Coordinates of C-alpha atoms in Angstrom, one line a residue:
Chain S
M10 CA 0.0 -0.1 -0.1
E11 CA 1.4 3.3 -1.0
W12 CA 0.2 7.0 -1.5
R13 CA 1.2 10.3 -1.8
D14 CA -0.6 13.4 -0.3
E15 CA -0.1 16.6 1.5
G16 CA -0.9 17.1 5.4
I17 CA -0.4 19.6 8.2
I18 CA 1.9 17.8 10.8
L19 CA -0.8 18.2 14.7
G20 CA 1.6 16.2 16.6
T21 CA 4.6 13.5 17.0
R22 CA 5.2 10.9 20.1
R23 CA 8.8 9.6 20.9
H24 CA 9.2 5.9 19.4
G25 CA 12.7 4.5 20.1
E26 CA 15.4 6.2 20.5
T27 CA 15.6 7.6 16.8
S28 CA 12.1 7.5 15.4
V29 CA 8.7 9.6 15.9
I30 CA 4.5 8.4 15.4
L31 CA 3.5 11.2 13.6
E32 CA 0.1 12.6 13.1
A33 CA -0.7 14.6 10.1
M34 CA -4.5 15.5 8.8
T35 CA -4.5 15.1 5.3
L36 CA -5.8 16.6 2.4
G37 CA -7.5 13.4 1.0
H38 CA -6.9 10.9 4.1
G39 CA -8.1 12.7 7.1
R40 CA -5.8 12.6 10.3
H41 CA -3.4 9.7 9.7
L42 CA -0.9 8.1 11.7
G43 CA 2.7 6.7 10.9
L44 CA 6.2 5.8 11.5
V45 CA 9.1 8.2 10.8
R46 CA 12.2 6.4 11.0
G47 CA 15.0 9.1 12.3
G48 CA 12.2 11.3 13.0
R49 CA 14.4 12.4 15.8
S50 CA 17.3 13.3 13.8
R51 CA 18.9 17.2 13.6
T52 CA 17.3 17.5 9.8
M53 CA 14.0 16.2 10.8
Q54 CA 12.7 17.5 14.1
P55 CA 12.6 21.4 12.6
V56 CA 10.6 19.6 9.5
L57 CA 8.4 17.7 12.2
Q58 CA 6.6 20.7 14.7
P59 CA 3.4 20.7 14.9
G60 CA 1.5 23.4 12.4
N61 CA 3.9 22.8 9.7
R62 CA 2.5 21.7 6.1
V63 CA 5.0 18.4 4.9
D64 CA 4.3 16.3 1.8
L65 CA 3.5 13.0 2.7
T66 CA 4.6 9.6 1.4
W67 CA 2.8 6.9 3.3
R68 CA 3.8 3.0 2.6
A69 CA 2.6 0.0 5.0
R70 CA 2.2 -4.1 3.4
L71 CA -1.8 -3.7 4.6
D72 CA -3.8 -0.5 4.9
E73 CA -4.8 -1.6 8.4
H74 CA -1.2 -1.5 9.8
M75 CA -0.1 1.9 11.0
G76 CA 2.9 2.6 8.0
T77 CA 5.5 4.6 7.7
F78 CA 5.7 8.4 6.7
Q79 CA 8.3 9.9 4.6
A80 CA 7.9 13.7 4.8
E81 CA 9.5 16.5 3.2
P82 CA 8.8 19.8 4.0
M83 CA 6.3 22.1 2.3
E84 CA 5.7 25.2 4.5
H85 CA 6.9 26.1 8.0
H86 CA 4.3 27.8 10.0
A87 CA 5.5 26.5 13.3
A88 CA 8.8 28.9 14.0
R89 CA 6.6 32.0 13.0
L90 CA 3.7 30.7 15.5
F91 CA 6.9 30.4 18.5
G92 CA 6.9 33.9 19.2
S93 CA 2.6 34.5 20.0
A94 CA 0.5 33.2 22.6
T95 CA -2.3 33.2 20.4
G96 CA -0.5 31.1 18.0
V97 CA 0.9 28.1 20.1
F98 CA -2.2 27.8 21.8
G99 CA -4.4 27.9 18.7
L100 CA -2.3 25.6 17.0
Q101 CA -3.3 23.0 20.0
A102 CA -6.5 24.0 20.5
C103 CA -6.7 22.9 16.7
A104 CA -5.1 19.9 16.4
A105 CA -7.2 18.8 19.7
H106 CA -10.4 19.7 17.9
L107 CA -9.4 17.5 14.8
R108 CA -8.3 14.8 17.4
L109 CA -12.2 14.4 17.8
L110 CA -12.3 13.1 14.5
P111 CA -12.1 9.7 13.4
E112 CA -9.0 8.4 11.7
R113 CA -8.5 8.4 8.1
D114 CA -11.5 9.9 7.7
P115 CA -11.3 13.2 4.6
H116 CA -12.1 16.2 5.2
P117 CA -10.7 18.6 3.1
R118 CA -12.9 21.6 4.0
L119 CA -11.7 21.3 7.4
Y120 CA -8.2 21.3 5.9
E121 CA -8.4 23.9 3.8
T122 CA -9.7 26.0 6.5
L123 CA -7.0 24.7 9.1
G124 CA -4.5 25.8 6.3
I125 CA -6.1 29.5 6.4
L126 CA -5.9 29.4 10.1
L127 CA -2.4 28.6 10.6
E128 CA -1.5 31.7 8.2
H129 CA -3.4 33.9 11.0
L130 CA -3.1 32.5 14.2
D131 CA -0.2 34.7 15.3
E132 CA -2.7 37.8 14.5
P133 CA -4.5 37.8 17.5
Q134 CA -7.3 40.7 15.8
G135 CA -8.5 38.2 13.3
A136 CA -7.6 34.8 14.7
G137 CA -10.0 35.0 17.0
E138 CA -13.0 34.9 14.7
L139 CA -11.2 32.2 12.8
F140 CA -10.4 30.0 15.6
I141 CA -14.5 30.3 15.8
R142 CA -15.4 29.6 12.4
F143 CA -13.0 26.7 12.5
E144 CA -14.9 25.2 15.3
L145 CA -18.5 25.9 13.6
M146 CA -17.2 23.7 11.0
V147 CA -15.5 20.7 13.4
L148 CA -19.0 20.7 14.8
D149 CA -21.0 20.5 11.3
E150 CA -18.2 17.7 10.3
L151 CA -19.4 15.8 13.2
G152 CA -23.1 16.1 12.4
F153 CA -23.9 19.0 15.5
G154 CA -23.8 22.0 13.2
L155 CA -25.9 25.0 14.1
D156 CA -28.1 26.9 11.6
L157 CA -27.2 30.3 11.9
G158 CA -29.0 31.2 8.8
R159 CA -32.7 31.8 9.5
C160 CA -34.9 31.9 12.9
A161 CA -35.9 28.7 14.1
A162 CA -39.7 29.8 15.3
T163 CA -40.3 32.7 12.3
G164 CA -37.8 31.5 9.8
A165 CA -36.8 35.4 9.4
T166 CA -33.4 35.8 8.6
E167 CA -33.2 39.2 9.7
G168 CA -32.5 40.9 13.5
L169 CA -31.1 37.3 14.9
A170 CA -29.5 37.8 18.4
W171 CA -29.7 34.6 19.8
V172 CA -29.0 30.8 19.4
S173 CA -31.7 28.2 20.9
P174 CA -29.5 26.0 23.3
K175 CA -31.9 22.7 22.2
S176 CA -32.0 22.8 18.8
G177 CA -28.7 25.0 18.1
R178 CA -30.6 27.2 15.6
A179 CA -30.6 30.5 15.7
V180 CA -34.0 32.7 17.1
S181 CA -34.5 36.4 16.2
R182 CA -34.5 39.1 18.5
E183 CA -38.5 39.5 18.8
A184 CA -38.9 35.9 18.7
G185 CA -36.7 35.1 21.8
E186 CA -37.1 38.3 23.7
P187 CA -39.4 36.2 26.3
W188 CA -36.6 33.5 26.7
A189 CA -33.3 35.9 26.6
D190 CA -32.3 34.2 30.0
K191 CA -32.7 30.5 28.1
L192 CA -30.7 31.6 25.2
L193 CA -27.5 31.5 23.7
A194 CA -26.0 35.0 22.2
L195 CA -25.0 35.0 19.1
P196 CA -22.7 37.6 18.0
G197 CA -23.2 39.7 14.9
F198 CA -20.0 38.8 13.3
L199 CA -21.4 35.3 12.6
L200 CA -24.0 36.1 10.9
R201 CA -23.7 36.0 6.6
G202 CA -23.3 39.3 5.1
S203 CA -23.7 41.5 8.2
G204 CA -19.7 42.7 7.6
Q205 CA -19.0 43.2 11.4
R206 CA -15.6 42.8 12.7
A207 CA -15.1 40.9 15.9
D208 CA -14.3 42.8 19.1
G209 CA -13.3 41.3 22.6
E210 CA -17.0 40.8 23.7
G211 CA -18.0 39.6 20.5
V212 CA -15.5 36.7 20.6
R213 CA -15.8 35.9 24.4
R214 CA -19.8 35.0 23.8
A215 CA -18.8 32.9 20.3
L216 CA -16.7 31.1 22.3
A217 CA -18.7 30.3 24.9
L218 CA -21.4 29.4 22.1
T219 CA -19.3 26.8 20.7
A220 CA -17.9 25.7 23.4
Y221 CA -21.8 25.1 25.0
F222 CA -22.6 22.8 21.8
F223 CA -19.0 20.7 22.1
N224 CA -19.4 20.5 25.8
R225 CA -23.3 19.0 25.1
H226 CA -22.6 16.6 22.1
V227 CA -19.0 15.8 22.2
W228 CA -17.1 16.8 25.7
E229 CA -19.1 15.5 27.7
P230 CA -20.8 12.2 26.3
R231 CA -17.1 11.3 25.6
G232 CA -15.9 12.1 29.2
M233 CA -13.7 15.0 28.3
R234 CA -13.2 18.7 29.2
E235 CA -12.5 21.7 27.3
P236 CA -9.2 21.2 26.2
Q237 CA -6.4 23.0 28.0
E238 CA -5.2 24.6 24.8
R239 CA -8.2 26.4 24.3
A240 CA -8.9 28.1 27.5
G241 CA -5.2 29.3 26.6
L242 CA -6.0 30.7 23.5
A243 CA -9.2 32.5 24.9
Q244 CA -7.5 33.9 27.7
A245 CA -4.2 35.0 25.4
L246 CA -7.3 36.7 23.0
R247 CA -8.6 38.5 26.4
R248 CA -5.5 39.7 27.3
H249 CA -5.6 41.6 23.3
F250 CA -8.6 43.0 23.2
E251 CA -8.5 44.0 26.9
S252 CA -5.0 45.8 26.2
G253 CA -6.5 48.1 23.9
E254 CA -4.8 46.6 20.4
G255 CA -7.7 45.2 19.8
N256 CA -10.1 48.0 19.7
A257 CA -7.3 50.2 18.2
A258 CA -6.9 47.9 15.3
Chain W
M22 CA 6.2 -7.6 22.3
P23 CA 9.0 -10.2 20.8
V24 CA 11.0 -11.7 22.9
P25 CA 14.6 -11.3 22.4
V26 CA 16.6 -13.6 21.4
Y27 CA 19.0 -14.1 24.7
L28 CA 15.5 -15.5 26.2
S29 CA 13.9 -17.1 24.1
P30 CA 13.1 -20.9 24.7
M31 CA 14.0 -22.1 21.6
S32 CA 17.4 -20.7 21.8
R33 CA 19.8 -22.9 23.8
R34 CA 20.7 -20.9 27.3
I35 CA 23.9 -19.6 26.9
A36 CA 24.6 -18.6 30.1
G37 CA 23.4 -18.3 33.9
P38 CA 20.0 -16.5 34.8
E39 CA 22.2 -13.9 36.8
I40 CA 23.9 -12.9 33.2
E41 CA 20.9 -13.2 31.4
K42 CA 19.1 -10.8 33.7
L43 CA 22.2 -8.2 33.7
I44 CA 22.3 -8.4 30.0
Q45 CA 18.6 -7.5 30.0
L46 CA 18.2 -4.9 32.2
L47 CA 21.6 -3.5 30.5
A48 CA 19.5 -3.5 27.6
K49 CA 16.9 -1.1 28.7
V50 CA 19.4 1.8 29.2
P51 CA 19.3 4.0 26.6
G52 CA 21.4 3.9 23.7
L53 CA 22.1 0.3 24.0
G54 CA 20.3 -2.6 22.7
P55 CA 20.2 -6.3 22.9
R56 CA 23.7 -6.7 20.8
S57 CA 25.5 -3.6 22.9
A58 CA 24.0 -4.6 26.4
R59 CA 25.9 -8.8 25.7
R60 CA 29.1 -6.6 24.8
A61 CA 28.5 -4.4 28.2
A62 CA 28.0 -7.3 30.3
L63 CA 30.2 -9.0 28.7
H64 CA 33.1 -6.3 29.4
L65 CA 32.0 -5.7 32.9
I66 CA 32.6 -9.3 33.4
K67 CA 36.2 -9.3 32.1
K68 CA 37.1 -6.2 34.3
K69 CA 35.2 -7.5 37.6
D70 CA 37.2 -6.4 40.1
Q71 CA 38.5 -2.9 38.0
L72 CA 34.9 -1.9 36.5
M73 CA 32.3 -4.0 38.0
G74 CA 32.3 -4.2 41.9
P75 CA 33.1 -0.2 41.7
L76 CA 29.8 0.3 39.5
A77 CA 27.9 -2.1 41.5
G78 CA 28.8 0.1 44.6
A79 CA 28.5 3.1 42.8
M80 CA 25.0 2.4 41.7
A81 CA 24.3 0.8 44.9
D82 CA 25.2 4.6 46.6
A83 CA 23.5 6.5 44.5
Y84 CA 20.4 4.4 44.3
D85 CA 20.4 4.6 48.3
K86 CA 21.2 8.6 48.4
V87 CA 20.3 10.6 45.1
G88 CA 16.7 12.1 45.2
T89 CA 14.3 14.9 44.0
C90 CA 15.2 18.7 45.1
S91 CA 12.3 19.6 47.1
V92 CA 13.1 23.3 45.6
C93 CA 13.8 23.2 42.1
G94 CA 13.4 19.5 41.5
N95 CA 17.1 18.9 40.1
V96 CA 18.2 15.3 41.2
D97 CA 21.2 15.2 43.7
T98 CA 22.3 13.2 46.7
V99 CA 21.5 16.3 49.3
D100 CA 17.8 18.1 49.5
P101 CA 17.9 20.7 48.8
C102 CA 20.9 20.3 46.0
N103 CA 24.0 21.9 45.4
I104 CA 22.9 24.7 43.3
C105 CA 20.1 25.6 45.6
T106 CA 22.3 26.0 48.5
D107 CA 25.4 27.8 46.5
P108 CA 26.2 30.5 48.4
R109 CA 27.5 32.2 45.1
R110 CA 23.9 32.1 43.3
D111 CA 21.7 34.8 44.8
G112 CA 18.5 33.3 43.4
S113 CA 17.0 36.4 42.0
V114 CA 17.7 34.6 38.4
I115 CA 15.7 31.5 37.9
I116 CA 16.4 29.6 34.7
V117 CA 13.3 27.1 33.9
V118 CA 13.9 24.2 32.2
E119 CA 12.1 20.9 30.9
D120 CA 14.4 18.4 32.3
V121 CA 17.3 17.8 34.5
S122 CA 19.4 17.1 31.6
D123 CA 18.6 20.2 30.2
L124 CA 19.9 22.0 33.6
W125 CA 23.5 19.9 33.1
A126 CA 23.9 21.4 29.7
L127 CA 23.0 25.0 30.7
E128 CA 25.5 24.1 33.9
R129 CA 28.3 23.1 31.3
A130 CA 27.8 26.4 29.3
G131 CA 28.9 28.0 31.9
A132 CA 26.8 31.4 30.9
M133 CA 24.9 32.4 33.9
T134 CA 26.8 30.8 36.7
A135 CA 25.1 33.4 39.3
A136 CA 21.5 31.8 38.5
R137 CA 19.3 29.1 39.6
Y138 CA 17.1 26.9 38.0
H139 CA 13.7 25.1 38.0
V140 CA 13.0 21.7 36.8
L141 CA 9.4 21.7 35.1
G142 CA 9.4 17.7 34.6
G143 CA 8.4 17.8 30.9
T144 CA 5.8 20.0 28.9
L145 CA 2.3 20.4 28.1
S146 CA 2.1 17.5 25.7
P147 CA -2.0 16.5 24.8
L148 CA -0.5 14.0 22.3
D149 CA 0.8 12.6 25.6
G150 CA -2.1 13.5 28.1
I151 CA 0.2 15.5 30.2
G152 CA -1.4 18.8 31.3
P153 CA -0.1 21.4 33.3
D154 CA -1.1 19.2 36.9
D155 CA 1.8 16.7 35.9
L156 CA 4.5 19.1 35.7
N157 CA 6.2 21.2 38.8
I158 CA 4.4 24.4 37.7
A159 CA 3.1 25.5 40.9
G160 CA 6.4 25.0 42.7
L161 CA 7.8 27.7 40.4
V162 CA 4.8 29.9 41.2
D163 CA 5.1 29.9 44.8
R164 CA 9.1 30.5 44.5
V165 CA 7.8 33.6 42.8
A166 CA 5.5 34.3 45.3
A167 CA 7.8 33.7 48.2
G168 CA 9.7 37.0 46.5
G169 CA 13.3 38.2 45.9
V170 CA 13.2 37.0 41.7
A171 CA 13.7 39.5 39.8
E172 CA 14.4 37.5 36.3
I173 CA 12.7 33.9 35.1
I174 CA 14.2 33.0 32.2
L175 CA 12.6 30.2 29.9
A176 CA 14.7 28.2 28.8
V177 CA 12.5 25.2 27.1
N178 CA 13.4 23.8 24.0
A179 CA 12.4 25.5 20.5
T180 CA 9.5 23.0 19.8
V181 CA 5.9 23.6 19.6
E182 CA 5.0 21.5 22.8
G183 CA 8.0 23.4 24.4
Q184 CA 7.1 27.4 24.0
T185 CA 3.5 26.1 24.9
T186 CA 4.8 25.2 27.8
A187 CA 6.0 28.9 27.8
H188 CA 3.2 30.8 27.3
Y189 CA 1.5 29.1 29.6
V190 CA 4.1 29.3 32.9
T191 CA 4.4 33.4 31.5
D192 CA 0.5 33.3 31.9
R193 CA 0.8 32.1 35.3
L194 CA 3.3 34.4 36.7
S195 CA 1.2 37.2 35.0
G196 CA 0.5 38.5 38.9
F197 CA 3.9 38.8 39.8
E198 CA 6.4 41.9 39.5
V199 CA 9.2 39.9 37.6
K200 CA 10.6 40.1 34.5
V201 CA 10.1 36.9 32.3
T202 CA 12.7 36.0 29.3
R203 CA 13.0 33.3 26.9
L204 CA 16.1 32.0 25.2
A205 CA 16.7 33.6 21.1
H206 CA 16.2 31.4 18.8
G207 CA 18.6 31.1 15.5
V208 CA 21.8 30.1 14.0
P209 CA 23.7 27.7 15.5
V210 CA 27.4 28.2 16.4
G211 CA 29.0 26.6 13.3
G212 CA 25.6 26.4 11.4
E213 CA 25.5 27.2 7.5
L214 CA 22.7 29.2 6.4
D215 CA 22.0 26.7 3.2
Y216 CA 21.6 23.7 5.4
L217 CA 19.4 25.6 7.9
D218 CA 15.5 25.2 7.8
D219 CA 13.0 28.1 6.7
G220 CA 11.6 28.5 10.3
T221 CA 14.9 28.5 11.9
L222 CA 16.3 31.4 9.1
A223 CA 13.1 33.2 9.2
A224 CA 12.9 33.1 13.0
A225 CA 17.1 34.4 13.3
L226 CA 16.2 37.1 10.4
R227 CA 13.0 38.5 12.8
A228 CA 15.2 38.1 15.9
R229 CA 18.1 40.0 14.5
T230 CA 20.5 42.5 16.8
N231 CA 22.5 45.7 16.0
F232 CA 26.1 44.6 15.0

């Protein structure tokens, strides 16, 4: 068995003294693991950092084997993301979300979005919004997508302000007013065509919104908690917006 | 896990159980496989009085006395360790490292002879299930909270996991009046630009200094 594909590295685990088990999100083969012989060498270690895009060749005798990877560097994102808290926490949080998906299940939309996200994760102003859109897409790929396009009660497409915690569908301001204390806030920048930019409060509310549905549909049923890295990213974003840099931009 | 050849029931026993156990244990040492463990065992047996006896004694001594420093997490035969009690080190600068091997490497470099250390015991690694509670971060916060610390140098590996840990530690120390610095990333001594990876080159360019 052999295939060649591009992939974004999610993580590595040491295997013996010289090799690593590489976990990568590939374009056509989904999240895939494989052994990289000599992966702990001085030349390979910089290449096999999470966030880097690599050209992968996978070989195994049988399809169900873990197999071995041969990796060639394409784009180095890791070194750029090192210096920024949103960069490293965001990268690790994305990897944690992708680990929720089954192995070897292709998700080309997520792969493309991850590639765009990696370009901007070290820019806190845009990283928050992009990360939330990535989370909404992960929920969608897991089968728990939110419908934020029209009101669940009236069918209206204007004036949407809430999300129903039961159905995950948007609710307009008028229809949701009597149940405002039970509904989740829908930040304006998530509405299609709103043209709004994400501010500190909007990002905070959007993170709370996605966290609610991750917790309800994914984390709690699997006995998991919110990943530490996601909390780190939320804190880094809050610090950025509180510092005034976010408002000035 | 495959049974090593020297333990396989099908293979002929070539030595007594004591020697086989010695080989088996030596094979667990990093850098030694079954074949090199056999060579090491044979060498020890040949130099029984000059090497094997003193080595066994040294290992027994170390086993009895070595422990982890309750202050910094270093390994030593006394607690607190010799670095923590060294009067030439004032304790205002603490270098945070991932492992004891990193502490030894920095001591060999001898660039910061007046600094003390703090060993985290690893890095945050979601893939290996290592979270903040598994690391010695609370001990570092306690040391800073006790006062007298002016600078924390984060000397963690230049990997995503190392840098994630560095940012997490910085977050935990954000409430204290302490300067937090980290090691530079860039061209190693003797490194040729042509052979460096793109990420290191880009980091070196971003961190360029006046000349």
